[in-house]
Short mmCIF file of C-alpha atoms in Angstrom, two decimals:
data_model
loop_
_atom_site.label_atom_id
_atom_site.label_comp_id
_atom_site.label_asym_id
_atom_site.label_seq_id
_atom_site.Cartn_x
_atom_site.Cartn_y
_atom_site.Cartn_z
CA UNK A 272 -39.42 1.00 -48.56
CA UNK A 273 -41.83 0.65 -51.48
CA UNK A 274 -42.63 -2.72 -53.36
CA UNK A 275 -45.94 -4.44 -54.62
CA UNK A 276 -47.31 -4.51 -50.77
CA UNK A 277 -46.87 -0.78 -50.35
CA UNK A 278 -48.69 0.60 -47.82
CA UNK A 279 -50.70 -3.31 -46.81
CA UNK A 280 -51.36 -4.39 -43.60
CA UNK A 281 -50.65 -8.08 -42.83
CA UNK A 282 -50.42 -10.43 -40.06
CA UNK A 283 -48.20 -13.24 -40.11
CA UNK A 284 -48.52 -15.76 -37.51
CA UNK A 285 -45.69 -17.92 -36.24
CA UNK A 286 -43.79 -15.44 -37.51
CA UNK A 287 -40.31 -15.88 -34.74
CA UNK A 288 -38.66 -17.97 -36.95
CA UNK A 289 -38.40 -20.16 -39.98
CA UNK A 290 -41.11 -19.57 -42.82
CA UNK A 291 -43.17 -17.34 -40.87
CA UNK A 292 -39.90 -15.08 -39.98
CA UNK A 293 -39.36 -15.45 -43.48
CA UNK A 294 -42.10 -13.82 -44.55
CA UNK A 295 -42.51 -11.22 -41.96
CA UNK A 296 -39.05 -9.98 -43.34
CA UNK A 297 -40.34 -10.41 -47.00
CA UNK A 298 -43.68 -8.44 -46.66
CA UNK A 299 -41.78 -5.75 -45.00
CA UNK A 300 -39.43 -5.57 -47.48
CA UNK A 301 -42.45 -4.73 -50.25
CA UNK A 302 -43.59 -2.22 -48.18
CA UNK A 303 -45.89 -4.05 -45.75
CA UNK A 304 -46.96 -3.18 -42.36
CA UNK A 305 -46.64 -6.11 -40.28
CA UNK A 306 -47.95 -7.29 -36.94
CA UNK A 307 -44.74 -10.14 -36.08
CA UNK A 308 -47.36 -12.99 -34.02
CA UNK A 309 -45.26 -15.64 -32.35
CA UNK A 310 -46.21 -17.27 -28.86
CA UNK A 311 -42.12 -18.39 -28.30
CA UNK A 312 -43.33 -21.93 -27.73
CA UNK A 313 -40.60 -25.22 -28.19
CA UNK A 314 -40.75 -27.57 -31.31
CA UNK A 315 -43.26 -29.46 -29.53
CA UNK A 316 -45.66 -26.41 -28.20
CA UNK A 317 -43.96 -26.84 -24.51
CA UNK A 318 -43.38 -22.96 -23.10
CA UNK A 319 -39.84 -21.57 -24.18
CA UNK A 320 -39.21 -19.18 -22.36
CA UNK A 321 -38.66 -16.67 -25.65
CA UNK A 322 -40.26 -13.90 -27.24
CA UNK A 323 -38.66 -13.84 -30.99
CA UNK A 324 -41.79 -12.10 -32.11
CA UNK A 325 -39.78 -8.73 -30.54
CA UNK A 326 -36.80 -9.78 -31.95
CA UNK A 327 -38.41 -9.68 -35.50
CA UNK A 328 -40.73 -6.81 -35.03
CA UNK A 329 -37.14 -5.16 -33.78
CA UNK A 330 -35.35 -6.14 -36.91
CA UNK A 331 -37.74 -4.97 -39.34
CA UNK A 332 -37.49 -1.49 -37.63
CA UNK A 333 -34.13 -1.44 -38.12
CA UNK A 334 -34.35 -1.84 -41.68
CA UNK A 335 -36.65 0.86 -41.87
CA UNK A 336 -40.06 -0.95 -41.98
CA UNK A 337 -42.99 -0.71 -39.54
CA UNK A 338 -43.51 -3.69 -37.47
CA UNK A 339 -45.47 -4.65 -34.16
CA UNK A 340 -45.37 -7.89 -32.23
CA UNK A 341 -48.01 -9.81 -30.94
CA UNK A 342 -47.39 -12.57 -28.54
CA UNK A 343 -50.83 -13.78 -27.95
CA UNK A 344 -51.55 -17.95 -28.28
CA UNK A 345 -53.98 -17.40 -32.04
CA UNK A 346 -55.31 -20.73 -31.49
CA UNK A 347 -57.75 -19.06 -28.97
CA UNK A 348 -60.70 -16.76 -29.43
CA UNK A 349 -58.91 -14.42 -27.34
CA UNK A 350 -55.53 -14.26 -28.83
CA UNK A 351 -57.01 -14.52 -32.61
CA UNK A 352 -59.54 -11.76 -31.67
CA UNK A 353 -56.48 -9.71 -30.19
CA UNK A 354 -54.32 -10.30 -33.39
CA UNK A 355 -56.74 -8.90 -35.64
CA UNK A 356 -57.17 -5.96 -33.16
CA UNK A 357 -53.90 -5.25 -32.77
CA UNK A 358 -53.33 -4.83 -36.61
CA UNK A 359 -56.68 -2.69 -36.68
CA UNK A 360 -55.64 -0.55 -34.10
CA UNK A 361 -52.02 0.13 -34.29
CA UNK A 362 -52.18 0.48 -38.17
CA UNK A 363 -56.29 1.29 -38.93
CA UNK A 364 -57.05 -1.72 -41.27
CA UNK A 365 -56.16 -5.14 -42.11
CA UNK A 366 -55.47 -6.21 -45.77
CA UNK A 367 -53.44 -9.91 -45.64
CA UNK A 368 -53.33 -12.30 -42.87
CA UNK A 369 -50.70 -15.21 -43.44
CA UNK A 370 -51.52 -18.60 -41.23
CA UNK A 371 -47.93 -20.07 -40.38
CA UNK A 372 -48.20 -21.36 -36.80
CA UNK A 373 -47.45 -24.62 -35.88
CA UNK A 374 -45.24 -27.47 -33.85
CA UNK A 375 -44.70 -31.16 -34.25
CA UNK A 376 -45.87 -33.87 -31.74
CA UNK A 377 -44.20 -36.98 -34.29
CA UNK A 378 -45.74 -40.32 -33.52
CA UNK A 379 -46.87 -43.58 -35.31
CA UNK A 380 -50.22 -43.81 -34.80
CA UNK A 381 -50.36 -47.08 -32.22
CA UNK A 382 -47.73 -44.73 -30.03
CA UNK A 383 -49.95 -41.31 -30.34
CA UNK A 384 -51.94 -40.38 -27.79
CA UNK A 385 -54.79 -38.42 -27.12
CA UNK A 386 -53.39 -35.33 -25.95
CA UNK A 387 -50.78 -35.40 -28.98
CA UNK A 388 -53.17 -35.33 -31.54
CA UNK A 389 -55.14 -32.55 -30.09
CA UNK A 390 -52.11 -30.44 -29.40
CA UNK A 391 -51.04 -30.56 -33.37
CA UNK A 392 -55.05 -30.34 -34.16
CA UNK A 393 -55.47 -27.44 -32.24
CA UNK A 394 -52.49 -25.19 -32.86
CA UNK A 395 -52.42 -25.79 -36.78
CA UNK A 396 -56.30 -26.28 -37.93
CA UNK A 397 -57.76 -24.35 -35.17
CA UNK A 398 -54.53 -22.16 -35.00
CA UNK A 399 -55.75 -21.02 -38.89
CA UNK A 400 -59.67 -21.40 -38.58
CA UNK A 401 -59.49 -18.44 -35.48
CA UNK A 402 -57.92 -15.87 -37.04
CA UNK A 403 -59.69 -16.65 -40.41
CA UNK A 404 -63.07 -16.14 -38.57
CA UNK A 405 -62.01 -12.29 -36.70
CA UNK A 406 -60.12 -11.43 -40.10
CA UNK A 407 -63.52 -12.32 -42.08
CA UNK A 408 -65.51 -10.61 -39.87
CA UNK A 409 -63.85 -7.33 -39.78
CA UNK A 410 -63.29 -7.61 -43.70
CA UNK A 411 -67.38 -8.52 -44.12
CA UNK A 412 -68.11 -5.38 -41.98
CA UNK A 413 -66.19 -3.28 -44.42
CA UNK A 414 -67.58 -4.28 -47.13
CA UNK A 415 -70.81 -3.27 -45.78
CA UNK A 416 -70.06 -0.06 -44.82
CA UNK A 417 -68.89 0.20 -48.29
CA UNK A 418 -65.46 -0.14 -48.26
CA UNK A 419 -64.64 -2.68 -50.97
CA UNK A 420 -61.81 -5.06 -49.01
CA UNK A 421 -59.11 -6.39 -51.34
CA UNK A 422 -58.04 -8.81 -48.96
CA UNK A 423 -55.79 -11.75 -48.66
CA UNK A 424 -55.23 -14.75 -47.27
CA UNK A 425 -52.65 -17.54 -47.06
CA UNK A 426 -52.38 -20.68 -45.61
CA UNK A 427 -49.76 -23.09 -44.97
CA UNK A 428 -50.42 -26.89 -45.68
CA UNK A 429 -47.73 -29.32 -46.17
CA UNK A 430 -47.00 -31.94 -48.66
CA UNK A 431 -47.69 -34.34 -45.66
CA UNK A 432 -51.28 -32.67 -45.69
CA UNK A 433 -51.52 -33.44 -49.66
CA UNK A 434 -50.03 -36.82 -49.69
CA UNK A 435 -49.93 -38.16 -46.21
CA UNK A 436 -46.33 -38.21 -44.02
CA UNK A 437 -45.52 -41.82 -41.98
CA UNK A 438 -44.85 -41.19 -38.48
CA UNK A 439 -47.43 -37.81 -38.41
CA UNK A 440 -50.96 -38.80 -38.82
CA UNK A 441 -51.86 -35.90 -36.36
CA UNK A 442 -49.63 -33.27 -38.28
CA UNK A 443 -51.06 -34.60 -42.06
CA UNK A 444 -54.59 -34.97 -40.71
CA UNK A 445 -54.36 -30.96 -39.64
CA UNK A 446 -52.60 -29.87 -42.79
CA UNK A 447 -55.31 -31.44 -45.29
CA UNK A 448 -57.36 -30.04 -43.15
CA UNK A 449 -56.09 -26.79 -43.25
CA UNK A 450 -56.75 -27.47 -47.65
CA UNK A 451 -60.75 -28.09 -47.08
CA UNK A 452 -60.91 -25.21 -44.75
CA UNK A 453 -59.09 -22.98 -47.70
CA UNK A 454 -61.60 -23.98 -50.45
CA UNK A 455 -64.34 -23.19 -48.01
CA UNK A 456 -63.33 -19.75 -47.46
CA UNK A 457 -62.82 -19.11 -50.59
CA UNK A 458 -66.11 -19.93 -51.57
CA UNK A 459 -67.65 -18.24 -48.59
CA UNK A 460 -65.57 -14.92 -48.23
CA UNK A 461 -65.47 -13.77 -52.56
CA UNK A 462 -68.50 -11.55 -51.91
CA UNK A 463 -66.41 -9.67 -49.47
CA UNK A 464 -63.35 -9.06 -51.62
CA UNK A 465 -61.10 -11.72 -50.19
CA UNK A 466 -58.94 -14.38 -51.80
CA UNK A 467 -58.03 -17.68 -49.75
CA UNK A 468 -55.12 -19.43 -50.91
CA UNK A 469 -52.45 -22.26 -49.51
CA UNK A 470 -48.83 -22.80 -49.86
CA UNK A 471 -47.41 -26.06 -49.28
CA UNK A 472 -44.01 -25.64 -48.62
CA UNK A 473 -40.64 -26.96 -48.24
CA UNK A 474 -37.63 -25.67 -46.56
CA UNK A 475 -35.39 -26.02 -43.58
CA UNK A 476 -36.87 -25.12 -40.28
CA UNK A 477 -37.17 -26.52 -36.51
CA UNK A 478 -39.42 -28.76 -37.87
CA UNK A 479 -38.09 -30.43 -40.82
CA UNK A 480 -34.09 -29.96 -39.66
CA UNK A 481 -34.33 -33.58 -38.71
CA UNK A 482 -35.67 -34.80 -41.48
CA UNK A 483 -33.69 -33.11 -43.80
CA UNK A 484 -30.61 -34.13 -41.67
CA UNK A 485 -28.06 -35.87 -44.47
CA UNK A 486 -30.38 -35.45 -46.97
CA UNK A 487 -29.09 -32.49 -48.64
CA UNK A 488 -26.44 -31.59 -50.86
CA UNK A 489 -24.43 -28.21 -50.18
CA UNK A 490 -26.04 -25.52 -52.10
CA UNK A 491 -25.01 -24.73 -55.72
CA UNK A 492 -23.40 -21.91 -56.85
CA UNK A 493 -24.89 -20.29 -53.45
CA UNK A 494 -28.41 -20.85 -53.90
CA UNK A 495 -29.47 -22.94 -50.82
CA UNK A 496 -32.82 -24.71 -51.93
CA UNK A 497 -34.35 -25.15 -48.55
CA UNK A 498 -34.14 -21.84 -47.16
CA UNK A 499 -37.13 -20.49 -45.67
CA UNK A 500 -36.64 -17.23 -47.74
CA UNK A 501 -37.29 -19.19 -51.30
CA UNK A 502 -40.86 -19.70 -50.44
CA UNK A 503 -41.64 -16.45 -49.02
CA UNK A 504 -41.59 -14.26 -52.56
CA UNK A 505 -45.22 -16.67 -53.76
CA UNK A 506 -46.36 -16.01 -50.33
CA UNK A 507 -46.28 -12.07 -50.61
CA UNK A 508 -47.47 -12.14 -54.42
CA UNK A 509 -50.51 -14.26 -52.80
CA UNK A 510 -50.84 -11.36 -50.21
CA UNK A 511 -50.82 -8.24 -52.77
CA UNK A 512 -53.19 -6.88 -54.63
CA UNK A 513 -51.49 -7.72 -57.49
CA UNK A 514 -52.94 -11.53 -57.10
CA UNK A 515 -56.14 -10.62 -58.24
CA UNK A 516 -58.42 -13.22 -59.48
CA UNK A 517 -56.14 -16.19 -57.74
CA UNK A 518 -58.50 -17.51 -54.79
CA UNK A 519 -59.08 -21.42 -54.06
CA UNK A 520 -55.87 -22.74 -55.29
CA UNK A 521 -53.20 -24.85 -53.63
CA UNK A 522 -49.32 -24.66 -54.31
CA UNK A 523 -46.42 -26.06 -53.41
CA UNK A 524 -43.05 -23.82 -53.33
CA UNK A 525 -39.47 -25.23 -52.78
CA UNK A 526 -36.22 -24.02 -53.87
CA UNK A 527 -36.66 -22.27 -56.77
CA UNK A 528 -40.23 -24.48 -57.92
CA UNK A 529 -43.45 -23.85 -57.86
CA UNK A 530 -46.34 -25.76 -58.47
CA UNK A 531 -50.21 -25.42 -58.58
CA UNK A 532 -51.51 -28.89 -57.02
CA UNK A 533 -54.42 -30.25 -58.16
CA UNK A 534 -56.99 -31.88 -55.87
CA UNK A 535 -59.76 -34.18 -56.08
CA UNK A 536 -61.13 -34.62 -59.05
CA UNK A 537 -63.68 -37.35 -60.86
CA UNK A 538 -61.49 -40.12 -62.91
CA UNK A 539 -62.27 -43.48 -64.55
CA UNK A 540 -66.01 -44.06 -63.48
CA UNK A 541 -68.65 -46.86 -63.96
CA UNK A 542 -72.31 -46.17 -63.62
CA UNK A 543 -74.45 -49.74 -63.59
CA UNK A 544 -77.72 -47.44 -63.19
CA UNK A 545 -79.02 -49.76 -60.16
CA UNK A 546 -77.64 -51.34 -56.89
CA UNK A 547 -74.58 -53.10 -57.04
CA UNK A 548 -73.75 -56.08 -55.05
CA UNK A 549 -70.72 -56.77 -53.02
CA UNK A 550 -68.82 -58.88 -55.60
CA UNK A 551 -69.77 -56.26 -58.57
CA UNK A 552 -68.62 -53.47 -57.31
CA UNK A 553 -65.46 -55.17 -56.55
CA UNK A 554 -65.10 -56.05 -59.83
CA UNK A 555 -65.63 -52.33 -60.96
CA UNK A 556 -63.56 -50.87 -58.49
CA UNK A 557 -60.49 -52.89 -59.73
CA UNK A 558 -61.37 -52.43 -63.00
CA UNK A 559 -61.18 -48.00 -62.88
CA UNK A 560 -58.07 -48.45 -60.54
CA UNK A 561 -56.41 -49.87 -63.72
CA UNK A 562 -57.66 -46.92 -65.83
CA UNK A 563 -56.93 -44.75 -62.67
CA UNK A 564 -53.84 -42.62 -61.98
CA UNK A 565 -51.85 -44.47 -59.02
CA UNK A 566 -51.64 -42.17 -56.09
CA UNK A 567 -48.83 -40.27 -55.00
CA UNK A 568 -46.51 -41.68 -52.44
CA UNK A 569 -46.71 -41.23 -48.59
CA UNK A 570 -43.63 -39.42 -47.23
CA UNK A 571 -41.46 -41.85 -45.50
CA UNK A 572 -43.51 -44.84 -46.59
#
């Protein structure tokens, strides 16, 4: 196999099935080695009993790639510290690490409890800020020794994350947090040769089969919009080398779209030069929303 990932090492995590499978297959398919990470958990993190990340690692082998899978929980110091290891070890270096894992714990917010919210918190922001940290270190220690990293990363928001999802406060909270943590890095890790980027996507999974359920039309002339495997090909560009000078951005792939999102920026602004009171700024505020760009709509709202 030879592609634009020739001869790259990457880690994809959540990599069993849907997207992250997706992409596992993709990368290998460029030429990547990959280490397959997958802890076989349920749609809603409960044990399941499965180990797909061997099934994966197994099928890339069988199409002639090099693969290794990794079933360790990434959303510990541990099993992050392991991943990164693993990679290092079986293949001598690390180039791309892809951030994938995640499950759903769907609630409105006066039904979610405690325990829910840390659960999504912990396996999705957490779940990406681990690995981030023992990839960054290992790539900072190169570049010290003098081996200039070009190193990748991608994340994986949501367009709940971006514009907010009703019914998954926990999930959206994570996933726009997952954005802030992106920009950060980027800043942060550019003297070491890395580029952070995020992928919001959209496709058919365990976690979006349900709401996706009636909503879509057969696919056209054999294209099937919501696969998984549509997203995958911006993922691996975002991996290479060949994505030099992209770091910091945000973009949303579905089907056969893709989009560059853009975030926060200053609008319509009034400046009195002193203290406002109470009723004044009131009467500014209203007055920029009008001049303002309305915000997109929540999902499900």
């Amino acid at each position: 196999m030879s592609g634009i990932c020739d001869g790259r090492v990457v880690v994809v995590t959540g990599a069993g099935r849907g997207l992250g499978r997706a992409h596992a297959l993709a990368f290998a398919a460029e030429g990547a080695r990959v280490v397959v990470n997958d802890l076989g958990v349920a749609l809603d993190g409960a044990p399941g009993g499965e180990n797909p990340a061997d099934a994966v690692a197994a099928e890339i082998l069988a199409l002639g790639g090099q693969a290794v899978a990794h079933g360790g929980d990434i959303a510990t110091g541990e099993g992050a510290a392991s991943l990164i290891r693993t990679a290092v070890e079986r293949y001598g270096r690390l180039d791309t690490l892809v951030s994938n894992a995640g499950f759903l714990r769907d609630r409105m917010l006066v039904n979610l409890d405690e325990h829910d919210w840390d659960a999504v918190i912990r396996v999705h922001l957490k779940g990406h800020f681990l690995p981030l940290k023992h990839a960054a270190a290992y790539w900072r220690a190169e570049a010290k020794a003098g081996r200039a990293p070009v190193a990748r990363v991608v994340h994986t928001s949501s367009g709940a994350g971006l514009l907010g999802s009703v019914g998954q406060g926990n999930y959206s909270a994570a996933k726009a947090g997952i954005v802030g943590l992106t920009l950060v890095a980027a800043a942060e890790l550019a003297r070491y040769g890395v580029q952070v980027n995020v992928v919001a996507p959209a496709a058919r999974t365990r976690m979006t089969e349900r709401a996706f359920a009636g909503t879509m039309a057969a696919p056209a002339a054999g294209f099937d919009a919501m696969a998984p495997e549509n997203v995958s090909p911006l993922v691996v560009w975002l991996g290479s080398a060949g994505s030099i000078g992209v770091t910091g951005r945000v973009f949303e792939a579905e089907g056969g779209r893709i989009t560059v999102m853009e975030g926060w920026r200053p609008g319509p602004t009034a400046d009195k030069g002193t203290r406002w009171s109470p009723a004044e700024a009131g009467e500014a505020a209203r007055e920029l929303l009008t001049a303002a760009a309305p915000p997109g709509p929540v999902y499900g709202a």
